[in-house]
Amino acid sequence: MKRAIALTVSALSLSAAGLIGLSGTAHAQGPCGIDDLCLFQYANMNGIEWGQIDIDMCVNIGSEFNNKASSMENRGPSRMWLYDKKNCAGRAGYSAAPNSKDKTLVNNGFDNKASSVK
């Protein structure tokens, strides 16, 4: 019985681990949550959204949303950095303050450029 429960918990953990990412029309990785950095396909927080849990490590934005963010909302308590290269390479191109929104990334030169986040 303990082994069956452990296997079930492991399977659920692996399933949950793959659910961090997109919501809206596409569901490649999961919904944007309450403490996430949320990137949106269009200005004014519209269209497909991509969410990243506030963690202190670099995460590459998947090919389905790479270079497609036009607005953002940082729902978390920490500053998040967007990079225009994979693996958070080079300098951060955009800094999202804790609990902030930016209705358009056009005015700061980062529209459709996000490739990774930390």
CSV table of C-alpha atoms in Angstrom, one decimal:
chain,number,residue,atom,x,y,z
A,1,MET,CA,0.0,0.0,0.0
A,2,LYS,CA,2.8,2.4,0.9
A,3,ARG,CA,4.5,1.7,-2.4
A,4,ALA,CA,1.3,2.3,-4.4
A,5,ILE,CA,0.9,5.7,-2.6
A,6,ALA,CA,4.5,6.6,-3.2
A,7,LEU,CA,4.2,5.8,-6.9
A,8,THR,CA,1.0,7.8,-7.2
A,9,VAL,CA,2.6,10.8,-5.4
A,10,SER,CA,5.7,10.6,-7.7
A,11,ALA,CA,3.5,10.5,-10.8
A,12,LEU,CA,1.5,13.5,-9.6
A,13,SER,CA,4.7,15.4,-8.8
A,14,LEU,CA,6.1,14.7,-12.3
A,15,SER,CA,2.8,15.8,-13.9
A,16,ALA,CA,2.7,19.0,-11.8
A,17,ALA,CA,6.4,19.8,-12.7
A,18,GLY,CA,5.4,20.0,-16.3
A,19,LEU,CA,2.6,22.4,-15.7
A,20,ILE,CA,4.5,25.7,-15.3
A,21,GLY,CA,4.1,28.0,-18.3
A,22,LEU,CA,1.2,28.9,-20.6
A,23,SER,CA,-2.5,29.5,-20.1
A,24,GLY,CA,-5.3,31.1,-22.1
A,25,THR,CA,-5.7,29.6,-25.5
A,26,ALA,CA,-2.7,27.3,-25.3
A,27,HIS,CA,-1.8,25.0,-22.4
A,28,ALA,CA,1.8,23.9,-23.0
A,29,GLN,CA,2.9,24.2,-19.4
A,30,GLY,CA,0.2,25.5,-17.2
A,31,PRO,CA,-1.6,28.7,-16.0
A,32,CYS,CA,-0.1,31.9,-14.8
A,33,GLY,CA,-0.5,31.8,-11.0
A,34,ILE,CA,-1.0,34.2,-8.1
A,35,ASP,CA,2.8,34.8,-7.5
A,36,ASP,CA,4.0,34.4,-11.0
A,37,LEU,CA,5.7,36.7,-13.5
A,38,CYS,CA,3.1,36.7,-16.3
A,39,LEU,CA,3.9,37.5,-19.9
A,40,PHE,CA,1.1,38.2,-22.4
A,41,GLN,CA,1.1,37.8,-26.1
A,42,TYR,CA,-0.5,41.3,-26.7
A,43,ALA,CA,-0.5,44.7,-25.1
A,44,ASN,CA,-2.9,45.4,-22.1
A,45,MET,CA,-2.4,41.9,-20.8
A,46,ASN,CA,-4.4,40.2,-23.6
A,47,GLY,CA,-3.9,37.0,-25.6
A,48,ILE,CA,-2.1,33.9,-24.6
A,49,GLU,CA,-0.3,34.2,-21.3
A,50,TRP,CA,2.9,32.5,-20.0
A,51,GLY,CA,3.6,32.3,-16.3
A,52,GLN,CA,6.8,31.6,-14.4
A,53,ILE,CA,6.8,30.8,-10.6
A,54,ASP,CA,9.1,33.2,-8.7
A,55,ILE,CA,12.2,31.1,-8.4
A,56,ASP,CA,15.9,32.1,-8.2
A,57,MET,CA,17.1,30.3,-11.3
A,58,CYS,CA,17.1,30.9,-15.0
A,59,VAL,CA,14.2,29.5,-17.1
A,60,ASN,CA,14.1,29.5,-20.8
A,61,ILE,CA,10.8,30.5,-22.4
A,62,GLY,CA,9.6,27.7,-24.6
A,63,SER,CA,9.5,28.0,-28.4
A,64,GLU,CA,5.8,28.3,-28.3
A,65,PHE,CA,6.1,31.7,-26.5
A,66,ASN,CA,9.8,32.8,-27.2
A,67,ASN,CA,10.0,36.4,-28.5
A,68,LYS,CA,6.2,36.8,-28.3
A,69,ALA,CA,5.6,38.8,-25.1
A,70,SER,CA,4.1,42.3,-25.5
A,71,SER,CA,3.0,43.0,-21.9
A,72,MET,CA,3.7,41.7,-18.5
A,73,GLU,CA,2.4,41.5,-14.9
A,74,ASN,CA,4.7,40.5,-12.0
A,75,ARG,CA,2.3,39.2,-9.4
A,76,GLY,CA,5.2,38.0,-7.1
A,77,PRO,CA,7.1,39.7,-4.3
A,78,SER,CA,10.5,39.6,-6.1
A,79,ARG,CA,12.0,41.4,-9.0
A,80,MET,CA,12.2,39.3,-12.1
A,81,TRP,CA,14.6,39.8,-15.0
A,82,LEU,CA,13.8,39.2,-18.7
A,83,TYR,CA,16.6,38.4,-21.1
A,84,ASP,CA,16.6,38.4,-24.9
A,85,LYS,CA,18.8,35.3,-25.1
A,86,LYS,CA,18.4,31.8,-23.9
A,87,ASN,CA,19.9,30.7,-20.5
A,88,CYS,CA,19.7,34.3,-19.2
A,89,ALA,CA,22.8,35.1,-21.3
A,90,GLY,CA,24.2,38.6,-21.5
A,91,ARG,CA,22.6,41.5,-19.7
A,92,ALA,CA,19.0,41.6,-18.6
A,93,GLY,CA,17.0,43.6,-21.0
A,94,TYR,CA,14.0,44.2,-18.8
A,95,SER,CA,13.4,44.4,-15.0
A,96,ALA,CA,10.0,43.7,-13.6
A,97,ALA,CA,9.5,45.2,-10.2
A,98,PRO,CA,7.6,43.2,-7.6
A,99,ASN,CA,3.8,43.5,-7.9
A,100,SER,CA,3.9,45.6,-11.1
A,101,LYS,CA,2.3,45.7,-14.5
A,102,ASP,CA,3.5,47.0,-17.9
A,103,LYS,CA,0.7,47.3,-20.4
A,104,THR,CA,3.1,47.4,-23.3
A,105,LEU,CA,6.8,46.5,-23.7
A,106,VAL,CA,7.0,48.6,-26.8
A,107,ASN,CA,7.9,51.8,-24.9
A,108,ASN,CA,11.0,50.2,-23.3
A,109,GLY,CA,12.3,48.4,-26.4
A,110,PHE,CA,11.5,44.9,-25.2
A,111,ASP,CA,8.4,44.0,-27.2
A,112,ASN,CA,8.6,40.4,-28.6
A,113,LYS,CA,12.2,39.9,-27.3
A,114,ALA,CA,11.9,37.8,-24.1
A,115,SER,CA,13.7,34.4,-24.4
A,116,SER,CA,14.5,33.6,-20.7
A,117,VAL,CA,13.6,34.8,-17.2
A,118,LYS,CA,15.1,34.8,-13.8
